[in-house]
mmCIF file of C-alpha atoms in Angstrom:
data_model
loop_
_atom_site.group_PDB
_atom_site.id
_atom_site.type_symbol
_atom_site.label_atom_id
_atom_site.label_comp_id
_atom_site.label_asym_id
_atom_site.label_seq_id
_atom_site.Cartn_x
_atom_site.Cartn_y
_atom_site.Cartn_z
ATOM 1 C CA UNK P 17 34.069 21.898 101.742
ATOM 2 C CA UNK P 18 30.849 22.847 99.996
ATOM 3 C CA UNK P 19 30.731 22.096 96.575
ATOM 4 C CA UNK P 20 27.230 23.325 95.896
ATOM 5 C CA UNK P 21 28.659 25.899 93.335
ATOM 6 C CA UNK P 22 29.117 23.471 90.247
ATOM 7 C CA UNK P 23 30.583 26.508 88.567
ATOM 8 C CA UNK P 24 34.016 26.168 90.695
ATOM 9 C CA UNK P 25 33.797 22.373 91.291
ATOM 10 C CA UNK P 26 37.477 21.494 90.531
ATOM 11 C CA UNK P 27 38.367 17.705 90.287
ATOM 12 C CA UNK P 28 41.746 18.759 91.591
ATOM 13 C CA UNK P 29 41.744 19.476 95.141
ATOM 14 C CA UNK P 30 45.131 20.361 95.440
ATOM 15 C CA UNK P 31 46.111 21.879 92.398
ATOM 16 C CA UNK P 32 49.883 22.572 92.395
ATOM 17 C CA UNK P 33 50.959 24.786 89.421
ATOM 18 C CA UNK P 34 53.435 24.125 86.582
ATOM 19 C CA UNK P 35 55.312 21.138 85.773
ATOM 20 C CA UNK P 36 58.470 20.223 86.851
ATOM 21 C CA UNK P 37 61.253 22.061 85.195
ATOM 22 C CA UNK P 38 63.040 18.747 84.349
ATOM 23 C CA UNK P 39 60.566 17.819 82.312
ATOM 24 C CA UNK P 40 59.707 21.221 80.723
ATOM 25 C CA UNK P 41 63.799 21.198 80.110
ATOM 26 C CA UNK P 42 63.801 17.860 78.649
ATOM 27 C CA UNK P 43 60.757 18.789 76.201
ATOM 28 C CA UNK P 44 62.234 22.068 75.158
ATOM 29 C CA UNK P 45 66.118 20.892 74.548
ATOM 30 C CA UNK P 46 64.733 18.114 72.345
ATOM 31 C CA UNK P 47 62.385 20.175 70.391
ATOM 32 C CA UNK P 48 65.308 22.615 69.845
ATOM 33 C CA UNK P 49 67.678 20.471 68.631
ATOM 34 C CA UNK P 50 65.179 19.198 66.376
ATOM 35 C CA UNK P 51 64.426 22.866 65.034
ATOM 36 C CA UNK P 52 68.470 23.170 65.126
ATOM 37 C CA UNK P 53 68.823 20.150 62.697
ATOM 38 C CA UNK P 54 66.191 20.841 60.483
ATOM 39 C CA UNK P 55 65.758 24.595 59.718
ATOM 40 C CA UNK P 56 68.267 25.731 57.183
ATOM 41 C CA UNK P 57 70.580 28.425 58.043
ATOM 42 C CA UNK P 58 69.318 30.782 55.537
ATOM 43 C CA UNK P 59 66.034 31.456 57.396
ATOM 44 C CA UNK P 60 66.801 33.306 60.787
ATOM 45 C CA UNK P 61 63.480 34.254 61.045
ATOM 46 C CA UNK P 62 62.291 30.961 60.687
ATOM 47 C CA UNK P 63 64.060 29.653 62.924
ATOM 48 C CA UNK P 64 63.054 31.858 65.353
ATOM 49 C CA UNK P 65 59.707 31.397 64.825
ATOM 50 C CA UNK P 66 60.339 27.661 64.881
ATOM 51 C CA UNK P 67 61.971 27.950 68.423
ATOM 52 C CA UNK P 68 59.047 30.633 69.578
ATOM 53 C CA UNK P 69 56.373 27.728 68.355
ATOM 54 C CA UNK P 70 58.691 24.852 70.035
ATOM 55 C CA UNK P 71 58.528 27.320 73.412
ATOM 56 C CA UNK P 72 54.712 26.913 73.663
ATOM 57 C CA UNK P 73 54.269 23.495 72.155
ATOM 58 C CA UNK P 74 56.628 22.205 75.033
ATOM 59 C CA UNK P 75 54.744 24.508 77.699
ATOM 60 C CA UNK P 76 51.607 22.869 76.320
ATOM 61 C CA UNK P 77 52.667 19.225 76.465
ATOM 62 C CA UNK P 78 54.574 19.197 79.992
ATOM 63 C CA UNK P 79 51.249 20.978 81.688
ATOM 64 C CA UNK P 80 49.108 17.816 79.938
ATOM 65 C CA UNK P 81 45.689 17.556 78.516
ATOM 66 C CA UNK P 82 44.315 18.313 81.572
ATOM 67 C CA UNK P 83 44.317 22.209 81.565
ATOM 68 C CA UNK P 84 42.357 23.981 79.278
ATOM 69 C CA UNK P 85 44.791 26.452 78.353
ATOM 70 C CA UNK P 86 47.460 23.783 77.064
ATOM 71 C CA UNK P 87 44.458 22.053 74.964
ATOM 72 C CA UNK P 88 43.923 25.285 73.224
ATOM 73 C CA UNK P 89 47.538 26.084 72.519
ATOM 74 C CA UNK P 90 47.882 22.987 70.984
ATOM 75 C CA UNK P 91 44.867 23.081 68.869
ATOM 76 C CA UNK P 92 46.001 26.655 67.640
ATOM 77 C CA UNK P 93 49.388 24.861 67.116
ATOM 78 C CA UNK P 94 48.268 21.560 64.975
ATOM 79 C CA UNK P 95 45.998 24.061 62.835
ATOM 80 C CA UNK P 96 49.042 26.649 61.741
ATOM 81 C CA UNK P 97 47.446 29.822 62.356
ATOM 82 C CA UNK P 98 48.997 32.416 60.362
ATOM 83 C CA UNK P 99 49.838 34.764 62.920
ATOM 84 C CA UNK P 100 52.157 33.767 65.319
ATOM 85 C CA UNK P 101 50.636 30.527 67.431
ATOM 86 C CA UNK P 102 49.866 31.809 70.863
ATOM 87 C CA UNK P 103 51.095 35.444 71.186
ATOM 88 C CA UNK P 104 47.586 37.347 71.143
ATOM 89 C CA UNK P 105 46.351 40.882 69.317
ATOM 90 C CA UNK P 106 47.694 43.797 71.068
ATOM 91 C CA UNK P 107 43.604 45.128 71.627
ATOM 92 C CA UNK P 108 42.911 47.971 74.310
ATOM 93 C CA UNK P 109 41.506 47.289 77.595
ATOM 94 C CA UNK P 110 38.766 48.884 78.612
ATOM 95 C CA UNK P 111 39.211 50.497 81.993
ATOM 96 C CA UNK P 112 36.740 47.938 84.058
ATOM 97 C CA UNK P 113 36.737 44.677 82.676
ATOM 98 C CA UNK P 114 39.655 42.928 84.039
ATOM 99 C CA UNK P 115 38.503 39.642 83.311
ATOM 100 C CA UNK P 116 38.221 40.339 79.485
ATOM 101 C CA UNK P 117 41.384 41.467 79.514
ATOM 102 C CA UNK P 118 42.638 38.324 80.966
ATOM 103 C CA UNK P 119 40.576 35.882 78.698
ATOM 104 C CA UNK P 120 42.342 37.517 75.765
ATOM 105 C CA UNK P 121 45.413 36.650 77.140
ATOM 106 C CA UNK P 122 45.062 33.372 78.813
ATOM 107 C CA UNK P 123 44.601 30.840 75.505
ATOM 108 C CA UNK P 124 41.171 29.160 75.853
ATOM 109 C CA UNK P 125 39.844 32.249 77.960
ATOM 110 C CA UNK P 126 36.953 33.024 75.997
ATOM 111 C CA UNK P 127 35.143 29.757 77.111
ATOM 112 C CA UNK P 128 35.542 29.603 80.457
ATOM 113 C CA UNK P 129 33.533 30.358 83.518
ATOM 114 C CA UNK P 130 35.389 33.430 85.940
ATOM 115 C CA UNK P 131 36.579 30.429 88.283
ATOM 116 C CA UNK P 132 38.597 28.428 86.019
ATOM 117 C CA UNK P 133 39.578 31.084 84.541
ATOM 118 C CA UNK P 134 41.454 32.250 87.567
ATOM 119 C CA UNK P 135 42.587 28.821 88.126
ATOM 120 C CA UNK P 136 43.499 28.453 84.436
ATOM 121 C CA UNK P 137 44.989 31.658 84.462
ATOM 122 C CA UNK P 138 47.580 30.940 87.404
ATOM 123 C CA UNK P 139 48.773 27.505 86.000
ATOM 124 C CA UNK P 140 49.262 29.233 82.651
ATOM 125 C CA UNK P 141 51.396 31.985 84.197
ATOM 126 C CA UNK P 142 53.584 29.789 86.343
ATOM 127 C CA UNK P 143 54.211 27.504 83.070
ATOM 128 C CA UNK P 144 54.704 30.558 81.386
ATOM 129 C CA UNK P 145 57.471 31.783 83.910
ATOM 130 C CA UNK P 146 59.358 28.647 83.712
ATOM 131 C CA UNK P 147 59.666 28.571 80.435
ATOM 132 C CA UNK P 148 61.165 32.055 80.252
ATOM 133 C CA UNK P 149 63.582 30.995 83.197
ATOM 134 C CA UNK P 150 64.284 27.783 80.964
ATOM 135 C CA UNK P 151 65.253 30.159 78.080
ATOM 136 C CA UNK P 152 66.960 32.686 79.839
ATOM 137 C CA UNK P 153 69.313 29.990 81.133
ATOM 138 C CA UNK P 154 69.654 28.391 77.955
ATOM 139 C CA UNK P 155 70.979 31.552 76.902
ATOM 140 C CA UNK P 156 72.850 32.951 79.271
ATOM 141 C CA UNK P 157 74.961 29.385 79.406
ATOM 142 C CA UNK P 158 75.052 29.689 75.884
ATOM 143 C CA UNK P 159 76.471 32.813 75.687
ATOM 144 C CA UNK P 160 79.342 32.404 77.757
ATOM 145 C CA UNK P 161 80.550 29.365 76.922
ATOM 146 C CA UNK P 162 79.672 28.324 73.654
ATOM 147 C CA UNK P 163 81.972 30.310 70.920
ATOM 148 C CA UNK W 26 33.239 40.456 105.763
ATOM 149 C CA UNK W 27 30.280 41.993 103.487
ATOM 150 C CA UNK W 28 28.044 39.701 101.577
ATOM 151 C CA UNK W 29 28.294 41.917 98.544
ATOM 152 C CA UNK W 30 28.650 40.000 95.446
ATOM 153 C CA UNK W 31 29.643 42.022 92.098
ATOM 154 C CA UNK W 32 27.873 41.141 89.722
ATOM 155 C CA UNK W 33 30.406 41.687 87.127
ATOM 156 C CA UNK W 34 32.644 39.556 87.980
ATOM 157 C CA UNK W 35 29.868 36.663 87.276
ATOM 158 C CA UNK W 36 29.335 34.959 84.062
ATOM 159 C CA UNK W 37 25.819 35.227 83.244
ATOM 160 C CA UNK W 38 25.222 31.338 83.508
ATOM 161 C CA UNK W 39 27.221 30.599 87.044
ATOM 162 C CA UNK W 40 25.148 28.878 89.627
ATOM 163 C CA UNK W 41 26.182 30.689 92.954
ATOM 164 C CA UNK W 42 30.223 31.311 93.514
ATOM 165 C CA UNK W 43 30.975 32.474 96.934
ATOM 166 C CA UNK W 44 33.435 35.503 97.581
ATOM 167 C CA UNK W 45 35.372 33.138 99.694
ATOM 168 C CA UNK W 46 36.111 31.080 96.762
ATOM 169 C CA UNK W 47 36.910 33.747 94.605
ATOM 170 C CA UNK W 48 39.491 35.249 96.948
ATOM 171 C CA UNK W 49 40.661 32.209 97.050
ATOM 172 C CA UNK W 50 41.469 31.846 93.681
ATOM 173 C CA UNK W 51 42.755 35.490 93.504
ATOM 174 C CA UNK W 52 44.938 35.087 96.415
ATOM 175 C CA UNK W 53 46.652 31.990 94.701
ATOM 176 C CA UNK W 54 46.793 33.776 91.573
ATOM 177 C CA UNK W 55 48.830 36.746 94.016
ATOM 178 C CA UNK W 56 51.181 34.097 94.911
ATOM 179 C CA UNK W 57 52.036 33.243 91.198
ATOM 180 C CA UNK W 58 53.092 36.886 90.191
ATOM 181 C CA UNK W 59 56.990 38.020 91.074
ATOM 182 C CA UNK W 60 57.526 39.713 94.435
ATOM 183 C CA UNK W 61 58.914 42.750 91.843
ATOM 184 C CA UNK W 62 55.318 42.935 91.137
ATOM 185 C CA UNK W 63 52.915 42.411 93.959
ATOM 186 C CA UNK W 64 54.106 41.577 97.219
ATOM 187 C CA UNK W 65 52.307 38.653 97.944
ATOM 188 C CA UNK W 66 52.125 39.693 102.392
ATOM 189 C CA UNK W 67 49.949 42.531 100.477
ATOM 190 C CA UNK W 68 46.203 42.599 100.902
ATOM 191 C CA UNK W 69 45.106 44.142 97.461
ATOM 192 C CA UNK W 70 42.164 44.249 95.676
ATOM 193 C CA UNK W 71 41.141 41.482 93.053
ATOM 194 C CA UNK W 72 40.976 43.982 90.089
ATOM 195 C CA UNK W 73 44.744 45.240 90.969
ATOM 196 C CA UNK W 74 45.789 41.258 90.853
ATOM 197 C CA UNK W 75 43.901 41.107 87.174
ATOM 198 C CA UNK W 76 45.522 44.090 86.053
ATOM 199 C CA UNK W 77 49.247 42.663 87.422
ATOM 200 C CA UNK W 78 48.205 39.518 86.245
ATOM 201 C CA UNK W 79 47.681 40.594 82.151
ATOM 202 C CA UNK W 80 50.779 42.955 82.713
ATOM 203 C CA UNK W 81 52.623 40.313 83.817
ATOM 204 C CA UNK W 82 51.837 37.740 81.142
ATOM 205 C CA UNK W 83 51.810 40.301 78.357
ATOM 206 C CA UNK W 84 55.955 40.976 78.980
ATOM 207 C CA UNK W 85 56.344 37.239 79.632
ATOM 208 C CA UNK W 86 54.654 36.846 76.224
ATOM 209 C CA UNK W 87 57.368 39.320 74.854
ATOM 210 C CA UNK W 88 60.063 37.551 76.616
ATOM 211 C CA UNK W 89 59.403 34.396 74.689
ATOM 212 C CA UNK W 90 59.641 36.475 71.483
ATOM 213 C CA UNK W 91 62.696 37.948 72.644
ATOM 214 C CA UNK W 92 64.428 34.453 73.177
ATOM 215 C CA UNK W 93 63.137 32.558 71.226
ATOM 216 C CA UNK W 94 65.298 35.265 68.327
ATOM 217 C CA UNK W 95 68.004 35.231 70.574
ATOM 218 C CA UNK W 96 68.408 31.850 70.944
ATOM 219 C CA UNK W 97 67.913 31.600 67.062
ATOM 220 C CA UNK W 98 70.924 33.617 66.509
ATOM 221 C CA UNK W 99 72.738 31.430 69.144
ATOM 222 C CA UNK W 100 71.748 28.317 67.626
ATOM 223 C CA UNK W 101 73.321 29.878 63.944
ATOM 224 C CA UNK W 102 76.555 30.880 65.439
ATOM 225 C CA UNK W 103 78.008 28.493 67.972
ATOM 226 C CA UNK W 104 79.544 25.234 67.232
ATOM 227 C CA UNK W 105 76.556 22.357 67.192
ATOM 228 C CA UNK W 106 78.803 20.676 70.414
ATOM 229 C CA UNK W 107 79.471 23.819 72.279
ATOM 230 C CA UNK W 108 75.720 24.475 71.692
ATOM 231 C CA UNK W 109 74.850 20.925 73.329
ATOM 232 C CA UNK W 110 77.184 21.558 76.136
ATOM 233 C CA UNK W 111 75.749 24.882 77.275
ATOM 234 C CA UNK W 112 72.217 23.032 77.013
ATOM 235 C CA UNK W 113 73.278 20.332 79.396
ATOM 236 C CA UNK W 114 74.971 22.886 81.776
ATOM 237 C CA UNK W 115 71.740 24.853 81.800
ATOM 238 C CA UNK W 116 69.715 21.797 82.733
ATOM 239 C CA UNK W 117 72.200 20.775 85.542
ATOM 240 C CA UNK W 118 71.674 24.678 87.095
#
């Protein structure tokens, strides 16, 4: 294939989206029993902010260093933003620009060129997915089993 | 297929991107949305996958939220075994 567009050259030629849900599982479970152990049970809110953070951090680390969505999550992560770590500003769209719309969403977006974005944008939303499956199981099992 | 390439879907500094590449992209982008969404047999346009696209990820967004409090409360109620058990069931689905 013609790769004169340098703009879309992808070193990934096959790019298969998400990780494997064993390992976004195994990431997740661990960092929640690690929030489970350590927040006190005084601070619901904490905790659930603890959990939300321990939701993308996991994401993050199972999709690797190799996306540039998962490097910016986790640089927002290490440097504590005040607001919450990944969830964005609720900003209008303006009717026609898609894209923008997308960038704002997709952490990382601002940088990138409209063809990794797109790529970029799909791995993030498959990861994304998962890890709302994950939870949703997590709780559903949780729920009616564990009293 | 027309040669027409809209310009505003170009960053300013791209060297040349073909359509063919972009609908490539798009299409795969299709395929990641729910069926509830977009039916992926459907040929739509790339701005109606965009749009899908940030609806899509702004509810998954809130679903995270959503959990992440629920499973807070669940974490603060059940027994720390009972807790561990339901994890290791889930993972086993």
């Amino acid at each position: 294939m013609d790769s004169k567009g340098s703009a879309c050259s992808n070193p990934n030629p096959n790019p298969t989206f998400g990780p494997s849900k064993l390992m976004l599982a195994f990431r997740f479970l661990r960092a929640l029993s690690i929030v489970h152990r350590t927040t006190p049970a005084s601070s619901p809110t904490c905790r659930g902010r603890r959990i939300e953070r321990a939701a993308y951090a996991s994401m993050a680390y199972s999709a690797g260093t190799s996306r540039a969505w998962s490097r910016a999550v986790l640089r927002r992560l290490h440097h504590r933003a005040r607001r919450r770590a990944v969830a964005p500003r609720r900003l209008s769209t303006t009717a026609g620009n898609r894209a923008e719309a997308l960038r704002r969403l997709v952490p990382g977006g601002a940088g990138m060129d409209y063809c990794t974005l797109l790529e970029e944008t799909a791995d993030y939303t498959k990861c994304l997915s998962m890890q709302v499956e994950l939870m949703q199981g997590i709780v559903d099992s949780a729920s009616s089993n564990g009293r | 297929m027309s040669s027409r390439r809209p310009r505003s879907w170009q960053s300013s500094s791209a060297s040349r991107i073909t359509d063919e590449q972009i609908n490539d992209l798009v299409s795969k982008l299709q395929a990641v949305l729910p069926e509830a969404r977009i039916r992926r047999s459907d040929r739509v346009s790339a701005a109606k996958v965009l749009q899908e696209t940030c609806n899509y990820i702004r509810s998954l967004h809130r679903e995270v939220d959503d959990l992440s409090e629920r499973l807070s409360e669940l974490l603060a109620s059940t027994e720390s075994s009972s807790a561990q058990a339901a994890v290791i069931r889930s993972l086993l689905m």
